[in-house]
């Protein structure tokens, strides 16, 4: 039976993590979810305390009779990791018990019934993919960028769209490349495109535009393009990270 392990890497996500956990429980079915794994890369803002209080509150509110709803039984695990999304997501994958891994950013909200959509694709033989994306912004450029994510073009892909992949395929391609502090999602996606194992589910995931709001839409877009170009021209993982820190940290 196909079951999904949701893996969420976090670093200082106190404002988002409880909202996301509630959202996931309200928009999925327990029968489809093995567990939710939150992998913390050393948060200093109380993120883990918020998660602990959230789990404690769920335990206290759980009915003691046989009418317990399926969603209340979904387990949430918190792991401590070295900082770096690739390291954090690989660690989460090692602890996952589901045969499908679903990597999700803490500020991204997949569509209702996302778990069933993912399982349906895997059942059809599509072993990896993502959802199309919509930013929580009315900026015309971000609306256009989100619209393009419905297409299967490689240039329209990114980690904000989330990533599902069967555990077997994830292990076969070696997981996330931990040399990459940024661009780790793209490296995994590149490997999947090379294997012709990638599908875009035409349902909208909504993600935060906070990086664009912080630095400006066109500034962020420009620097992402330069990072993409640098990688294409052969830049190392360290060079990409240094550029990102200089311009978008």
mmCIF file of C-alpha atoms in Angstrom:
data_model
loop_
_atom_site.group_PDB
_atom_site.id
_atom_site.type_symbol
_atom_site.label_atom_id
_atom_site.label_comp_id
_atom_site.label_asym_id
_atom_site.label_seq_id
_atom_site.Cartn_x
_atom_site.Cartn_y
_atom_site.Cartn_z
ATOM 1 C CA UNK A 1 0.000 0.000 0.000
ATOM 2 C CA UNK A 2 1.346 3.434 -0.960
ATOM 3 C CA UNK A 3 1.855 5.809 1.967
ATOM 4 C CA UNK A 4 3.419 9.246 2.101
ATOM 5 C CA UNK A 5 6.053 10.525 4.514
ATOM 6 C CA UNK A 6 5.965 14.337 4.625
ATOM 7 C CA UNK A 7 9.413 15.852 5.271
ATOM 8 C CA UNK A 8 9.679 19.532 6.240
ATOM 9 C CA UNK A 9 13.125 21.132 6.708
ATOM 10 C CA UNK A 10 12.973 24.195 8.958
ATOM 11 C CA UNK A 11 15.208 26.925 10.298
ATOM 12 C CA UNK A 12 13.555 29.614 12.432
ATOM 13 C CA UNK A 13 10.009 28.967 11.207
ATOM 14 C CA UNK A 14 8.161 29.880 14.413
ATOM 15 C CA UNK A 15 5.680 31.997 12.457
ATOM 16 C CA UNK A 16 4.774 29.239 10.020
ATOM 17 C CA UNK A 17 5.263 25.738 11.364
ATOM 18 C CA UNK A 18 2.156 25.347 13.539
ATOM 19 C CA UNK A 19 -0.053 26.791 10.799
ATOM 20 C CA UNK A 20 1.426 24.344 8.296
ATOM 21 C CA UNK A 21 1.062 21.314 10.568
ATOM 22 C CA UNK A 22 -2.597 22.123 11.198
ATOM 23 C CA UNK A 23 -3.141 22.643 7.496
ATOM 24 C CA UNK A 24 -1.588 19.300 6.564
ATOM 25 C CA UNK A 25 -3.703 17.420 9.089
ATOM 26 C CA UNK A 26 -6.873 19.125 7.899
ATOM 27 C CA UNK A 27 -6.221 18.513 4.216
ATOM 28 C CA UNK A 28 -5.038 14.897 4.103
ATOM 29 C CA UNK A 29 -6.189 11.455 5.220
ATOM 30 C CA UNK A 30 -4.450 9.443 7.919
ATOM 31 C CA UNK A 31 -4.666 6.282 5.815
ATOM 32 C CA UNK A 32 -2.392 7.929 3.245
ATOM 33 C CA UNK A 33 0.211 9.426 5.613
ATOM 34 C CA UNK A 34 2.952 7.454 7.374
ATOM 35 C CA UNK A 35 4.196 10.434 9.378
ATOM 36 C CA UNK A 36 5.137 14.100 9.259
ATOM 37 C CA UNK A 37 8.866 14.596 9.840
ATOM 38 C CA UNK A 38 10.057 18.076 10.786
ATOM 39 C CA UNK A 39 13.839 18.387 10.507
ATOM 40 C CA UNK A 40 15.225 21.377 12.386
ATOM 41 C CA UNK A 41 18.553 22.835 11.315
ATOM 42 C CA UNK A 42 19.251 24.623 14.606
ATOM 43 C CA UNK A 43 16.392 27.080 15.053
ATOM 44 C CA UNK A 44 16.865 29.777 17.692
ATOM 45 C CA UNK A 45 13.383 31.329 17.542
ATOM 46 C CA UNK A 46 11.499 28.729 19.586
ATOM 47 C CA UNK A 47 10.265 26.696 16.612
ATOM 48 C CA UNK A 48 10.721 23.405 18.462
ATOM 49 C CA UNK A 49 8.830 24.697 21.509
ATOM 50 C CA UNK A 50 5.938 25.644 19.268
ATOM 51 C CA UNK A 51 5.906 22.168 17.738
ATOM 52 C CA UNK A 52 6.074 20.553 21.185
ATOM 53 C CA UNK A 53 3.148 22.664 22.409
ATOM 54 C CA UNK A 54 1.215 21.833 19.260
ATOM 55 C CA UNK A 55 1.727 18.091 19.771
ATOM 56 C CA UNK A 56 0.896 18.363 23.464
ATOM 57 C CA UNK A 57 -2.326 20.188 22.655
ATOM 58 C CA UNK A 58 -3.333 17.531 20.154
ATOM 59 C CA UNK A 59 -2.685 14.764 22.679
ATOM 60 C CA UNK A 60 -4.757 16.482 25.360
ATOM 61 C CA UNK A 61 -7.672 17.157 23.024
ATOM 62 C CA UNK A 62 -7.758 13.637 21.595
ATOM 63 C CA UNK A 63 -10.959 11.758 22.489
ATOM 64 C CA UNK A 64 -10.549 8.741 24.730
ATOM 65 C CA UNK A 65 -13.393 6.779 23.103
ATOM 66 C CA UNK A 66 -13.474 4.965 19.787
ATOM 67 C CA UNK A 67 -14.589 8.043 17.874
ATOM 68 C CA UNK A 68 -11.046 9.320 17.367
ATOM 69 C CA UNK A 69 -10.786 10.845 13.911
ATOM 70 C CA UNK A 70 -8.121 9.458 11.561
ATOM 71 C CA UNK A 71 -6.245 12.767 11.350
ATOM 72 C CA UNK A 72 -5.569 12.783 15.069
ATOM 73 C CA UNK A 73 -3.532 9.608 14.734
ATOM 74 C CA UNK A 74 -0.993 11.001 12.246
ATOM 75 C CA UNK A 75 2.369 11.045 14.017
ATOM 76 C CA UNK A 76 4.696 14.037 13.885
ATOM 77 C CA UNK A 77 8.417 13.522 14.479
ATOM 78 C CA UNK A 78 11.008 16.240 15.134
ATOM 79 C CA UNK A 79 14.639 15.565 14.202
ATOM 80 C CA UNK A 80 17.708 17.705 14.855
ATOM 81 C CA UNK A 81 20.148 18.165 12.006
ATOM 82 C CA UNK A 82 23.087 20.236 10.877
ATOM 83 C CA UNK A 83 21.878 23.303 9.003
ATOM 84 C CA UNK A 84 21.378 22.934 5.271
ATOM 85 C CA UNK A 85 18.209 21.821 3.525
ATOM 86 C CA UNK A 86 19.950 18.977 1.647
ATOM 87 C CA UNK A 87 21.325 17.551 4.907
ATOM 88 C CA UNK A 88 18.004 18.037 6.661
ATOM 89 C CA UNK A 89 15.913 16.426 3.928
ATOM 90 C CA UNK A 90 18.284 13.471 3.571
ATOM 91 C CA UNK A 91 18.061 12.887 7.316
ATOM 92 C CA UNK A 92 14.277 13.018 7.150
ATOM 93 C CA UNK A 93 14.290 10.525 4.288
ATOM 94 C CA UNK A 94 16.400 8.084 6.343
ATOM 95 C CA UNK A 95 13.765 8.095 9.104
ATOM 96 C CA UNK A 96 10.753 7.929 6.776
ATOM 97 C CA UNK A 97 8.642 4.773 6.871
ATOM 98 C CA UNK A 98 6.445 5.575 3.878
ATOM 99 C CA UNK A 99 7.347 4.389 0.397
ATOM 100 C CA UNK A 100 6.723 7.895 -0.989
ATOM 101 C CA UNK A 101 8.707 10.902 0.236
ATOM 102 C CA UNK A 102 7.116 14.338 0.043
ATOM 103 C CA UNK A 103 9.499 17.268 0.620
ATOM 104 C CA UNK A 104 7.731 20.475 1.550
ATOM 105 C CA UNK A 105 8.947 23.951 2.532
ATOM 106 C CA UNK A 106 7.538 25.407 5.752
ATOM 107 C CA UNK A 107 5.889 28.318 3.940
ATOM 108 C CA UNK A 108 4.195 26.254 1.223
ATOM 109 C CA UNK A 109 0.667 24.844 1.327
ATOM 110 C CA UNK A 110 -0.232 22.006 -1.044
ATOM 111 C CA UNK A 111 -3.775 21.608 -2.401
ATOM 112 C CA UNK A 112 -6.461 19.817 -0.436
ATOM 113 C CA UNK A 113 -6.158 16.049 -0.894
ATOM 114 C CA UNK A 114 -2.526 16.466 -1.965
ATOM 115 C CA UNK A 115 -1.754 13.060 -0.486
ATOM 116 C CA UNK A 116 -4.256 11.291 -2.732
ATOM 117 C CA UNK A 117 -3.093 13.218 -5.810
ATOM 118 C CA UNK A 118 0.477 12.065 -5.130
ATOM 119 C CA UNK A 119 -0.521 8.453 -4.535
ATOM 120 C CA UNK A 120 -2.624 8.439 -7.712
ATOM 121 C CA UNK A 121 0.387 9.561 -9.769
ATOM 122 C CA UNK A 122 2.684 6.933 -8.247
ATOM 123 C CA UNK A 123 0.034 4.279 -8.892
ATOM 124 C CA UNK A 124 0.049 5.335 -12.556
ATOM 125 C CA UNK A 125 3.814 4.866 -12.698
ATOM 126 C CA UNK A 126 4.857 8.497 -12.261
ATOM 127 C CA UNK A 127 7.459 8.071 -9.533
ATOM 128 C CA UNK A 128 8.384 11.726 -8.967
ATOM 129 C CA UNK A 129 7.011 15.187 -9.523
ATOM 130 C CA UNK A 130 5.535 18.328 -8.035
ATOM 131 C CA UNK A 131 2.461 20.561 -8.006
ATOM 132 C CA UNK A 132 2.020 23.726 -10.020
ATOM 133 C CA UNK A 133 2.563 26.812 -7.888
ATOM 134 C CA UNK A 134 0.890 30.074 -6.961
ATOM 135 C CA UNK A 135 2.578 32.828 -4.949
ATOM 136 C CA UNK A 136 0.609 34.561 -2.185
ATOM 137 C CA UNK A 137 1.125 37.825 -4.044
ATOM 138 C CA UNK A 138 -0.811 39.886 -6.574
ATOM 139 C CA UNK A 139 2.341 41.129 -8.288
ATOM 140 C CA UNK A 140 1.880 40.593 -12.020
ATOM 141 C CA UNK A 141 5.302 39.009 -12.515
ATOM 142 C CA UNK A 142 4.822 36.483 -9.715
ATOM 143 C CA UNK A 143 1.348 35.650 -11.026
ATOM 144 C CA UNK A 144 2.878 35.041 -14.453
ATOM 145 C CA UNK A 145 5.736 32.977 -12.994
ATOM 146 C CA UNK A 146 3.219 30.852 -11.121
ATOM 147 C CA UNK A 147 1.125 30.355 -14.266
ATOM 148 C CA UNK A 148 4.128 28.940 -16.124
ATOM 149 C CA UNK A 149 4.670 26.240 -13.488
ATOM 150 C CA UNK A 150 1.780 24.196 -14.891
ATOM 151 C CA UNK A 151 4.011 23.236 -17.823
ATOM 152 C CA UNK A 152 6.582 20.449 -17.748
ATOM 153 C CA UNK A 153 9.481 22.626 -18.891
ATOM 154 C CA UNK A 154 12.604 22.145 -16.813
ATOM 155 C CA UNK A 155 13.135 25.912 -16.490
ATOM 156 C CA UNK A 156 9.813 26.211 -14.618
ATOM 157 C CA UNK A 157 10.868 23.950 -11.757
ATOM 158 C CA UNK A 158 11.984 24.790 -8.223
ATOM 159 C CA UNK A 159 11.848 23.549 -4.647
ATOM 160 C CA UNK A 160 8.991 25.866 -3.678
ATOM 161 C CA UNK A 161 6.659 23.667 -5.737
ATOM 162 C CA UNK A 162 7.389 20.787 -3.309
ATOM 163 C CA UNK A 163 8.730 17.438 -4.435
ATOM 164 C CA UNK A 164 7.346 13.917 -4.236
ATOM 165 C CA UNK A 165 9.473 10.909 -5.090
ATOM 166 C CA UNK A 166 9.328 7.234 -4.245
ATOM 167 C CA UNK A 167 11.861 6.177 -1.641
ATOM 168 C CA UNK A 168 13.363 3.607 -4.017
ATOM 169 C CA UNK A 169 13.965 6.193 -6.729
ATOM 170 C CA UNK A 170 15.318 8.698 -4.184
ATOM 171 C CA UNK A 171 17.861 6.151 -3.018
ATOM 172 C CA UNK A 172 18.700 5.157 -6.582
ATOM 173 C CA UNK A 173 19.727 8.710 -7.539
ATOM 174 C CA UNK A 174 21.567 9.273 -4.266
ATOM 175 C CA UNK A 175 19.200 11.699 -2.564
ATOM 176 C CA UNK A 176 20.010 15.389 -2.261
ATOM 177 C CA UNK A 177 23.584 16.474 -2.945
ATOM 178 C CA UNK A 178 24.756 17.818 0.415
ATOM 179 C CA UNK A 179 27.526 19.855 -1.214
ATOM 180 C CA UNK A 180 24.796 22.305 -2.245
ATOM 181 C CA UNK A 181 23.573 24.751 0.405
ATOM 182 C CA UNK A 182 21.402 26.335 -2.270
ATOM 183 C CA UNK A 183 20.273 24.813 -5.574
ATOM 184 C CA UNK A 184 19.920 21.397 -3.938
ATOM 185 C CA UNK A 185 16.337 21.049 -5.188
ATOM 186 C CA UNK A 186 17.409 21.802 -8.741
ATOM 187 C CA UNK A 187 20.150 19.180 -8.628
ATOM 188 C CA UNK A 188 17.626 16.514 -7.633
ATOM 189 C CA UNK A 189 15.144 17.695 -10.257
ATOM 190 C CA UNK A 190 17.855 17.629 -12.948
ATOM 191 C CA UNK A 191 18.561 13.988 -12.120
ATOM 192 C CA UNK A 192 14.870 13.141 -12.356
ATOM 193 C CA UNK A 193 14.464 14.878 -15.712
ATOM 194 C CA UNK A 194 17.433 12.937 -17.021
ATOM 195 C CA UNK A 195 15.611 9.757 -16.023
ATOM 196 C CA UNK A 196 12.394 11.077 -17.591
ATOM 197 C CA UNK A 197 10.703 10.619 -14.236
ATOM 198 C CA UNK A 198 8.917 13.854 -13.472
ATOM 199 C CA UNK A 199 5.279 14.879 -13.632
ATOM 200 C CA UNK A 200 3.570 18.157 -12.765
ATOM 201 C CA UNK A 201 0.259 17.692 -10.979
ATOM 202 C CA UNK A 202 -2.078 20.398 -12.280
ATOM 203 C CA UNK A 203 -3.276 21.468 -8.837
ATOM 204 C CA UNK A 204 -2.110 24.665 -7.172
ATOM 205 C CA UNK A 205 0.255 24.775 -4.231
ATOM 206 C CA UNK A 206 0.365 28.203 -2.604
ATOM 207 C CA UNK A 207 3.754 29.452 -1.430
ATOM 208 C CA UNK A 208 5.089 32.550 0.278
ATOM 209 C CA UNK A 209 6.618 35.400 -1.700
ATOM 210 C CA UNK A 210 8.555 36.565 1.368
ATOM 211 C CA UNK A 211 11.971 36.537 -0.311
ATOM 212 C CA UNK A 212 10.602 38.680 -3.143
ATOM 213 C CA UNK A 213 8.931 41.004 -0.654
ATOM 214 C CA UNK A 214 12.197 41.381 1.252
ATOM 215 C CA UNK A 215 14.519 42.109 -1.677
ATOM 216 C CA UNK A 216 12.213 43.102 -4.530
ATOM 217 C CA UNK A 217 10.686 40.946 -7.234
ATOM 218 C CA UNK A 218 12.990 41.791 -10.126
ATOM 219 C CA UNK A 219 16.142 41.830 -7.995
ATOM 220 C CA UNK A 220 15.432 38.288 -6.771
ATOM 221 C CA UNK A 221 14.480 37.114 -10.253
ATOM 222 C CA UNK A 222 17.670 38.587 -11.707
ATOM 223 C CA UNK A 223 19.933 36.931 -9.130
ATOM 224 C CA UNK A 224 18.163 33.574 -9.500
ATOM 225 C CA UNK A 225 18.775 33.804 -13.239
ATOM 226 C CA UNK A 226 22.469 34.541 -12.637
ATOM 227 C CA UNK A 227 22.729 31.572 -10.265
ATOM 228 C CA UNK A 228 21.087 29.353 -12.894
ATOM 229 C CA UNK A 229 23.481 30.687 -15.535
ATOM 230 C CA UNK A 230 26.533 30.258 -13.298
ATOM 231 C CA UNK A 231 25.620 26.629 -12.675
ATOM 232 C CA UNK A 232 25.131 26.038 -16.389
ATOM 233 C CA UNK A 233 28.596 27.520 -16.991
ATOM 234 C CA UNK A 234 30.133 25.152 -14.444
ATOM 235 C CA UNK A 235 30.175 27.076 -11.145
ATOM 236 C CA UNK A 236 30.779 24.973 -8.029
ATOM 237 C CA UNK A 237 28.335 24.551 -5.172
ATOM 238 C CA UNK A 238 30.473 26.860 -3.042
ATOM 239 C CA UNK A 239 30.548 29.570 -5.708
ATOM 240 C CA UNK A 240 26.756 29.500 -5.986
ATOM 241 C CA UNK A 241 26.393 29.773 -2.225
ATOM 242 C CA UNK A 242 28.836 32.694 -1.972
ATOM 243 C CA UNK A 243 26.922 34.540 -4.692
ATOM 244 C CA UNK A 244 23.591 33.885 -2.960
ATOM 245 C CA UNK A 245 24.863 35.058 0.426
ATOM 246 C CA UNK A 246 26.291 38.230 -1.109
ATOM 247 C CA UNK A 247 23.143 39.236 -2.958
ATOM 248 C CA UNK A 248 20.111 37.566 -1.339
ATOM 249 C CA UNK A 249 21.000 36.696 2.255
#
